[in-house]
Structure formats: structure tokens, C-alpha cells
Short mmCIF file of N, CA and C in Angstrom, two decimals:
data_model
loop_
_atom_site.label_atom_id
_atom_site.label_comp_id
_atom_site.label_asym_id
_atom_site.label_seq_id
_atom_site.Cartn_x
_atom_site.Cartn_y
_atom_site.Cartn_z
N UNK A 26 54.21 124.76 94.52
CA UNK A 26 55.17 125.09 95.53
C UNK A 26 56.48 124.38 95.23
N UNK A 27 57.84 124.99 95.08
CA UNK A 27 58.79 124.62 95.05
C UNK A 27 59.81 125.40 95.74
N UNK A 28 61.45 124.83 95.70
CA UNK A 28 62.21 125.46 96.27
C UNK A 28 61.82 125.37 97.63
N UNK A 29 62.29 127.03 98.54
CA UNK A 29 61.89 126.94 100.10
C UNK A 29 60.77 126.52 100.90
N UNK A 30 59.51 126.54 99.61
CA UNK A 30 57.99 125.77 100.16
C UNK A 30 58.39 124.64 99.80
N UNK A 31 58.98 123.80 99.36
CA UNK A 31 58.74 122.52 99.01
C UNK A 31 58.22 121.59 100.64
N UNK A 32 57.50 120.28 100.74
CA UNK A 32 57.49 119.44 101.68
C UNK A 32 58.85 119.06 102.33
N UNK A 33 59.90 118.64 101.25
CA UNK A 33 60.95 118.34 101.42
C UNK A 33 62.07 119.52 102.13
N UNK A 34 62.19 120.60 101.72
CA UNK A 34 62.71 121.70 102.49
C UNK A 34 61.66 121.80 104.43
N UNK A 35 60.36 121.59 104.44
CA UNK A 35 59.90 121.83 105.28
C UNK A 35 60.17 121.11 106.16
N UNK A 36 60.20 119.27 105.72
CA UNK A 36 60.66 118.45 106.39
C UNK A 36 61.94 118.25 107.36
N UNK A 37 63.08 119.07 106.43
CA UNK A 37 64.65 119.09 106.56
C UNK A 37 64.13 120.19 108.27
N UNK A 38 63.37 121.49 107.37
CA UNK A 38 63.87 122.24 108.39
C UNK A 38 63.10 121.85 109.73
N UNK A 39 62.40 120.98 109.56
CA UNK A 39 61.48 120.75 111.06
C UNK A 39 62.86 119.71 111.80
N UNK A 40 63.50 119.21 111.11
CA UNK A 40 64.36 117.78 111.63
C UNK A 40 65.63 119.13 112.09
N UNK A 41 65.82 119.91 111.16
CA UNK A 41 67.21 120.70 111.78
C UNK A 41 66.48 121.79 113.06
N UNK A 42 65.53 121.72 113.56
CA UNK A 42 64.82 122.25 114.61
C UNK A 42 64.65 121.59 115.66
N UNK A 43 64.44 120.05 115.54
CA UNK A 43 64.68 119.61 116.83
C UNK A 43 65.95 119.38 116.90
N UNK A 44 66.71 118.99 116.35
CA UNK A 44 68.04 119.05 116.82
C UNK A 44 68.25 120.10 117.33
N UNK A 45 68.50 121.56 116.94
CA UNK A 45 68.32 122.61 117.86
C UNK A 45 67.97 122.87 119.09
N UNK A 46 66.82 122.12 118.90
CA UNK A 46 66.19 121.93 120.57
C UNK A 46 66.68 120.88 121.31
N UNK A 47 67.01 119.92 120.59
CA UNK A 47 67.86 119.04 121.90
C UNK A 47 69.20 119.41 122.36
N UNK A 48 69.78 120.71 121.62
CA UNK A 48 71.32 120.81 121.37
C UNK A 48 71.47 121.45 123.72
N UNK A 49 72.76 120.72 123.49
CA UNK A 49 72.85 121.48 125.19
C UNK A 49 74.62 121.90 125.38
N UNK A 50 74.98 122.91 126.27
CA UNK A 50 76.44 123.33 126.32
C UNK A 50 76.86 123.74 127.61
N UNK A 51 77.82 122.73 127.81
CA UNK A 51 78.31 123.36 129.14
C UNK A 51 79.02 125.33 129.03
N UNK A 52 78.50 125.44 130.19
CA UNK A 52 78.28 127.07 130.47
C UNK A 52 79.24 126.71 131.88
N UNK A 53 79.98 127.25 131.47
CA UNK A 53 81.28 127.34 132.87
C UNK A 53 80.69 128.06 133.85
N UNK A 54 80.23 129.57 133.80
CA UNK A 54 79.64 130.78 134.88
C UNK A 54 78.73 129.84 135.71
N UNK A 55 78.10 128.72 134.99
CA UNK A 55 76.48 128.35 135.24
C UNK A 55 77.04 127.11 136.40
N UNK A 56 78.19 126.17 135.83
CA UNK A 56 78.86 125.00 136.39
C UNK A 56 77.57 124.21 135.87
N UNK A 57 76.96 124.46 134.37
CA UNK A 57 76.35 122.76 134.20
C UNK A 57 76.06 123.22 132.86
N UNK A 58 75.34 121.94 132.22
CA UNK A 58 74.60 122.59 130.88
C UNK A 58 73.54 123.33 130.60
N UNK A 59 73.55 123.48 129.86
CA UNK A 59 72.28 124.68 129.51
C UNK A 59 71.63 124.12 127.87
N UNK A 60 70.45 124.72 128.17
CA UNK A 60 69.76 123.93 126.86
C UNK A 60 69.02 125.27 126.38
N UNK A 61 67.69 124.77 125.31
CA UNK A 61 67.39 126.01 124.71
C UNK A 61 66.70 126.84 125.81
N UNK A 62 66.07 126.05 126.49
CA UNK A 62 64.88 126.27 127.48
C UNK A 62 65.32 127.58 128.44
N UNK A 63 66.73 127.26 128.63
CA UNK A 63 67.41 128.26 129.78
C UNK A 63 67.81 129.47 128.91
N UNK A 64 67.64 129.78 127.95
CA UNK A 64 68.06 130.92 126.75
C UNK A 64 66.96 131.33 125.67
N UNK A 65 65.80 130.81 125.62
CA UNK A 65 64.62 131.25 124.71
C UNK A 65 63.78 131.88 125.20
N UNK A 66 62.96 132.62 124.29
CA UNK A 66 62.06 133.73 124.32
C UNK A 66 60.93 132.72 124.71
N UNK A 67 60.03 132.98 126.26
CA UNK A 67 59.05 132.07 126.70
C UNK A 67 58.24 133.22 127.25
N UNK A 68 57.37 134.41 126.46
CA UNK A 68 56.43 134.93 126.68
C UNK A 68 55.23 134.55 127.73
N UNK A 69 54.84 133.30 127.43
CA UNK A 69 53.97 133.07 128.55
C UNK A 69 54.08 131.87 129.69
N UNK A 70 55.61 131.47 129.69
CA UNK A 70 56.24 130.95 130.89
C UNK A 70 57.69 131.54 131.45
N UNK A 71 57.67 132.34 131.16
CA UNK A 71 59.49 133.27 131.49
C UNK A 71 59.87 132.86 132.67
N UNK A 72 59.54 132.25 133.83
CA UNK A 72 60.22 132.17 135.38
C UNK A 72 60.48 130.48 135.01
N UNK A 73 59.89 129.75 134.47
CA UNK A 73 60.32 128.40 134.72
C UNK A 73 60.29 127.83 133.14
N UNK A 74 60.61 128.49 131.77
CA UNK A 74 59.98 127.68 130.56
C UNK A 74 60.60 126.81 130.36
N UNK A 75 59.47 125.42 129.59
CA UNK A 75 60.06 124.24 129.29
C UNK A 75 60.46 124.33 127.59
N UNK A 76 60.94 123.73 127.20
CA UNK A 76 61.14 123.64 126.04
C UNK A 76 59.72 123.86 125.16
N UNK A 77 58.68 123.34 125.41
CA UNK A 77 57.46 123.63 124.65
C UNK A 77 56.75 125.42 124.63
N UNK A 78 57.37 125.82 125.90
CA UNK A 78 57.27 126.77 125.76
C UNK A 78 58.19 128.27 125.05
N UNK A 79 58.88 127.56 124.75
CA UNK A 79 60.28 128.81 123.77
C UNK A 79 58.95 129.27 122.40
N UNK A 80 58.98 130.22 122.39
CA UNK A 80 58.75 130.60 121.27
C UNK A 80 59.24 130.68 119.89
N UNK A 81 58.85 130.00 118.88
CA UNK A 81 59.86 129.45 117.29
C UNK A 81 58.72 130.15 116.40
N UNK A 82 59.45 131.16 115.73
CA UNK A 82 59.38 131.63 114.33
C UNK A 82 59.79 131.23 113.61
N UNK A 83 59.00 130.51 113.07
CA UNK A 83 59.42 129.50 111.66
C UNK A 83 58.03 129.69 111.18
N UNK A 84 58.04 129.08 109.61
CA UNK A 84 57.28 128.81 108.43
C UNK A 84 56.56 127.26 109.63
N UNK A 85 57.49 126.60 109.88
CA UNK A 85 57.05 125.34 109.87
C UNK A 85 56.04 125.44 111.31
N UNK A 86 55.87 126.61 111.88
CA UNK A 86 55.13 126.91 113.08
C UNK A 86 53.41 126.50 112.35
N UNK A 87 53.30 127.11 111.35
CA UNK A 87 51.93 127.52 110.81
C UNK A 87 50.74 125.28 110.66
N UNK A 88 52.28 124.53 111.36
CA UNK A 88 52.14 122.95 111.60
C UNK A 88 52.00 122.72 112.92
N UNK A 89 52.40 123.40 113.67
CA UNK A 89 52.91 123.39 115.57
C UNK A 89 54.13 122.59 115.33
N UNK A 90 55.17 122.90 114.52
CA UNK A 90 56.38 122.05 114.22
C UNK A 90 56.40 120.34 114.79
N UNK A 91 55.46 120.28 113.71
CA UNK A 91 55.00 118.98 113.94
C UNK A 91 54.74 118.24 112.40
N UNK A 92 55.33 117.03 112.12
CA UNK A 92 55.53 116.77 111.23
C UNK A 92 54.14 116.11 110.52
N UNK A 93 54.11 115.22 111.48
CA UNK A 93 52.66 114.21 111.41
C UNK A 93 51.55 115.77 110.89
N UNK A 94 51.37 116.86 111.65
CA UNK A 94 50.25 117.95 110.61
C UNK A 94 50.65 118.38 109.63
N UNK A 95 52.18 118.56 109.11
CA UNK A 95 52.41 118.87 107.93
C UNK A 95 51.72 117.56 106.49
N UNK A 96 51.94 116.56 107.11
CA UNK A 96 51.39 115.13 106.69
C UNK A 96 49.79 114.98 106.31
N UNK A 97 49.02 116.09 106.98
CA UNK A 97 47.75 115.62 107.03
C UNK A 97 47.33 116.18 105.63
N UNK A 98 46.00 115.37 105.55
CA UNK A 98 44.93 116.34 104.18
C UNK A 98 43.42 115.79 105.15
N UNK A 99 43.21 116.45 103.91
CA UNK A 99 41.73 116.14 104.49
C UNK A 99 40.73 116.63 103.59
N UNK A 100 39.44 116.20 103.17
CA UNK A 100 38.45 116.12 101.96
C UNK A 100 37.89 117.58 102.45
N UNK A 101 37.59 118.24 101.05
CA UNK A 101 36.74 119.70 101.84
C UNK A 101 36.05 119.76 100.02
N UNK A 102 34.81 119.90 100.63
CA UNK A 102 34.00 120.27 99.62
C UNK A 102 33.28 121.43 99.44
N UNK A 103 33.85 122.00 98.09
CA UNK A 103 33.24 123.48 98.01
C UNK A 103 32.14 123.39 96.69
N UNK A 104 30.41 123.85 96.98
CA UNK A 104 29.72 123.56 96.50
C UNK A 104 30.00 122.00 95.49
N UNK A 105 29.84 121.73 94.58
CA UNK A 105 29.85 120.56 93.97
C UNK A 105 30.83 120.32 93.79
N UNK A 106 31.75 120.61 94.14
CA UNK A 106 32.79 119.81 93.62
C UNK A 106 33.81 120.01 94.99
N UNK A 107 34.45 118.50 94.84
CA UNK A 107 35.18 117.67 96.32
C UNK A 107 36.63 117.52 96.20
N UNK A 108 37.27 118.00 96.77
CA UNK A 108 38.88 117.28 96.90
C UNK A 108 39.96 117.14 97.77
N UNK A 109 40.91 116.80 97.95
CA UNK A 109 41.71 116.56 98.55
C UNK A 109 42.75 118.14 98.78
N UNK A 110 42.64 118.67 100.56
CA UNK A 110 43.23 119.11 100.92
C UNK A 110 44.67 119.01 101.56
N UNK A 111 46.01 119.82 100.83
CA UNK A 111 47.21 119.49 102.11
C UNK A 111 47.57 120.47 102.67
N UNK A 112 49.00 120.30 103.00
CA UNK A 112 49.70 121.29 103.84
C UNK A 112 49.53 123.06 102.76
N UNK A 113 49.70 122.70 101.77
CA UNK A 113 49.64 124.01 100.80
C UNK A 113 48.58 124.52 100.88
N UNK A 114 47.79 124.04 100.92
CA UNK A 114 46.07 124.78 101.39
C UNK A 114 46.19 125.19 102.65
N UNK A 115 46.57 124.54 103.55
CA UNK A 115 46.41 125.30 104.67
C UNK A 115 47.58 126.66 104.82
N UNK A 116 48.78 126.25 104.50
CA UNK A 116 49.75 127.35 104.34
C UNK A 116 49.24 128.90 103.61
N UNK A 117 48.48 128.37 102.84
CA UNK A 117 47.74 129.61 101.78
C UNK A 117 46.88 130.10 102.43
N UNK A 118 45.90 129.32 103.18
CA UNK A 118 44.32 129.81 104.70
C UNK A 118 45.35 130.68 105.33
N UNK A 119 46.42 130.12 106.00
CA UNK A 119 46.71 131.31 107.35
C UNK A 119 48.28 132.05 107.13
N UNK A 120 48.31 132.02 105.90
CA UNK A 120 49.12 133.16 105.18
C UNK A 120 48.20 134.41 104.58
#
């Protein structure tokens, strides 16, 4: 994996995502700020969604845009022989 799969691209884009999500703008019509929460697609909270609930299409979803699971591995043994699983294995399972 290189280029746009790299860890390092994944990393960037999970960090330029919460910033996104913390970003907020005063809205004159509104008389206050507004954040993502008041403007995102919230399928299964639309009358009140919190930020956890916006819906994000991203690559980095297939983690719960979460850095610490991009981070993980974990041992998986297929018949005799054992090794070390990461984020690329799993990216490859639910791709």
C-alpha cells in the first residue's frame, strides 16, 4: 500500500476530519454559530443529530474514524501458519 492507502495519508486525513468537525461559523439568518451537526446528513437522528451522528464517507470510516483502530493488529492464524494482522488486512476483508 502506498500513496492514498498509505497509514500516513490515512492518518493526515483522519486529523483533517476532525478539524472539520470541530470547525463552527457564525450564520447571521441563525444569530449564532453553527457547526457540522446543524448541516450534516444524520439518517438515523435528523430532528436533534449530534455530531456522532453526521454521516462521513470516507476510506477512513472502514476504522469508525478512529485512529487508535487504524493502529490495531492482531495475531490470526490460518491453518499452520500465524501472523501478524493490520489495518491493510482489514481494509482488504471489508473492501
Amino acid at each position: 500500500f502506498s500513496g492514498v492507502l498509505s497509514e500516513e495519508v490515512l492518518r493526515a486525513l483522519l486529523e483533517l476530519q476532525e478539524r472539520l468537525a470541530a470547525a463552527t461559523a457564525w450564520a447571521p439568518a441563525a444569530g449564532r454559530q453553527v457547526t457540522l451537526s446543524d448541516v450534516c446528513y444524520a439518517p438515523l437522528n435528523p430532528k436533534e443529530p449530534r455530531l456522532g451522528d453526521c454521516c462521513v464517507n470516507s476510506v477512513t470510516q472502514y476504522f469508525q474514524n478512529n485512529g487508535t483502530r487504524l493502529a490495531m493488529t492482531a495475531t490470526q492464524t490460518n491453518g499452520k501458519e500465524t501472523g501478524t494482522v493490520d489495518w491493510r488486512d482489514h481494509l482488504i476483508y471489508c473492501v
